[in-house]
mmCIF file of C-alpha atoms in Angstrom:
data_model
loop_
_atom_site.group_PDB
_atom_site.id
_atom_site.type_symbol
_atom_site.label_atom_id
_atom_site.label_comp_id
_atom_site.label_asym_id
_atom_site.label_seq_id
_atom_site.Cartn_x
_atom_site.Cartn_y
_atom_site.Cartn_z
ATOM 1 C CA UNK A 25 52.841 18.619 -5.603
ATOM 2 C CA UNK A 26 54.360 21.203 -3.322
ATOM 3 C CA UNK A 27 57.666 20.387 -1.588
ATOM 4 C CA UNK A 28 55.832 19.723 1.671
ATOM 5 C CA UNK A 29 53.776 17.068 -0.171
ATOM 6 C CA UNK A 30 50.654 18.515 1.396
ATOM 7 C CA UNK A 31 49.067 20.188 -1.629
ATOM 8 C CA UNK A 32 48.584 19.299 -5.266
ATOM 9 C CA UNK A 33 47.815 21.800 -8.012
ATOM 10 C CA UNK A 34 45.480 20.518 -10.723
ATOM 11 C CA UNK A 35 45.655 21.974 -14.240
ATOM 12 C CA UNK A 36 42.287 20.476 -15.140
ATOM 13 C CA UNK A 37 40.509 22.162 -12.244
ATOM 14 C CA UNK A 38 43.070 24.665 -10.956
ATOM 15 C CA UNK A 39 42.887 24.906 -7.227
ATOM 16 C CA UNK A 40 44.415 23.520 -4.097
ATOM 17 C CA UNK A 41 43.814 19.919 -3.128
ATOM 18 C CA UNK A 42 44.946 18.002 -0.079
ATOM 19 C CA UNK A 43 46.492 14.542 -0.251
ATOM 20 C CA UNK A 44 42.952 13.171 0.240
ATOM 21 C CA UNK A 45 41.664 15.029 -2.860
ATOM 22 C CA UNK A 46 39.635 17.537 -0.873
ATOM 23 C CA UNK A 47 39.385 20.890 -2.700
ATOM 24 C CA UNK A 48 40.607 23.744 -0.514
ATOM 25 C CA UNK A 49 40.084 26.517 -3.051
ATOM 26 C CA UNK A 50 39.665 27.164 -6.757
ATOM 27 C CA UNK A 51 41.794 29.649 -8.662
ATOM 28 C CA UNK A 52 40.509 31.249 -11.850
ATOM 29 C CA UNK A 53 43.091 31.050 -14.633
ATOM 30 C CA UNK A 54 42.987 31.314 -18.434
ATOM 31 C CA UNK A 55 41.068 29.136 -20.869
ATOM 32 C CA UNK A 56 41.777 25.397 -21.159
ATOM 33 C CA UNK A 57 44.486 24.992 -18.512
ATOM 34 C CA UNK A 58 46.586 22.015 -19.568
ATOM 35 C CA UNK A 59 49.658 21.780 -17.338
ATOM 36 C CA UNK A 60 51.159 23.153 -14.138
ATOM 37 C CA UNK A 61 54.713 23.594 -12.868
ATOM 38 C CA UNK A 62 55.586 24.439 -9.280
ATOM 39 C CA UNK A 63 58.829 26.124 -8.268
ATOM 40 C CA UNK A 64 61.205 23.960 -6.193
ATOM 41 C CA UNK A 65 60.476 25.973 -3.059
ATOM 42 C CA UNK A 66 56.703 25.655 -3.589
ATOM 43 C CA UNK A 67 56.143 29.413 -3.622
ATOM 44 C CA UNK A 68 54.766 29.754 -7.155
ATOM 45 C CA UNK A 69 52.775 27.704 -9.643
ATOM 46 C CA UNK A 70 52.747 28.337 -13.389
ATOM 47 C CA UNK A 71 49.657 27.176 -15.278
ATOM 48 C CA UNK A 72 49.816 26.802 -19.070
ATOM 49 C CA UNK A 73 46.475 27.880 -20.553
ATOM 50 C CA UNK A 74 46.296 26.447 -24.071
ATOM 51 C CA UNK A 75 42.970 28.065 -24.958
ATOM 52 C CA UNK A 76 44.012 31.616 -24.146
ATOM 53 C CA UNK A 77 47.691 31.310 -25.162
ATOM 54 C CA UNK A 78 49.036 32.475 -21.815
ATOM 55 C CA UNK A 79 50.562 31.321 -18.541
ATOM 56 C CA UNK A 80 49.069 32.185 -15.145
ATOM 57 C CA UNK A 81 51.559 32.867 -12.343
ATOM 58 C CA UNK A 82 50.072 31.884 -8.979
ATOM 59 C CA UNK A 83 51.407 32.665 -5.517
ATOM 60 C CA UNK A 84 50.699 29.376 -3.731
ATOM 61 C CA UNK A 85 50.559 30.822 -0.195
ATOM 62 C CA UNK A 86 47.757 33.249 -1.073
ATOM 63 C CA UNK A 87 46.080 31.469 -4.031
ATOM 64 C CA UNK A 88 46.383 34.718 -6.003
ATOM 65 C CA UNK A 89 47.134 35.019 -9.691
ATOM 66 C CA UNK A 90 49.989 37.513 -9.687
ATOM 67 C CA UNK A 91 50.330 37.795 -13.455
ATOM 68 C CA UNK A 92 49.086 36.424 -16.731
ATOM 69 C CA UNK A 93 51.826 36.256 -19.349
ATOM 70 C CA UNK A 94 51.011 36.056 -23.051
ATOM 71 C CA UNK A 95 53.074 33.364 -24.789
ATOM 72 C CA UNK A 96 53.043 31.518 -28.104
ATOM 73 C CA UNK A 97 50.183 29.466 -29.445
ATOM 74 C CA UNK A 98 48.927 26.626 -27.202
ATOM 75 C CA UNK A 99 51.494 26.575 -24.386
ATOM 76 C CA UNK A 100 52.139 23.229 -22.723
#
């Protein structure tokens, strides 16, 4: 949930949802996304992709994946 409580990021189906569960957009990330963390200011989301052993860095305002960072096996 972003600090404004207006959007929720879903690791199962990465994208932007409103409080009424309406999909605003989908964001392509790595394989088998399992968890998401949002920075306190709501600017960035980090999606752990357990199937591709990486983390997607998303700029929330633009819905863009800024980077994909390789990490250890099955990040959570």
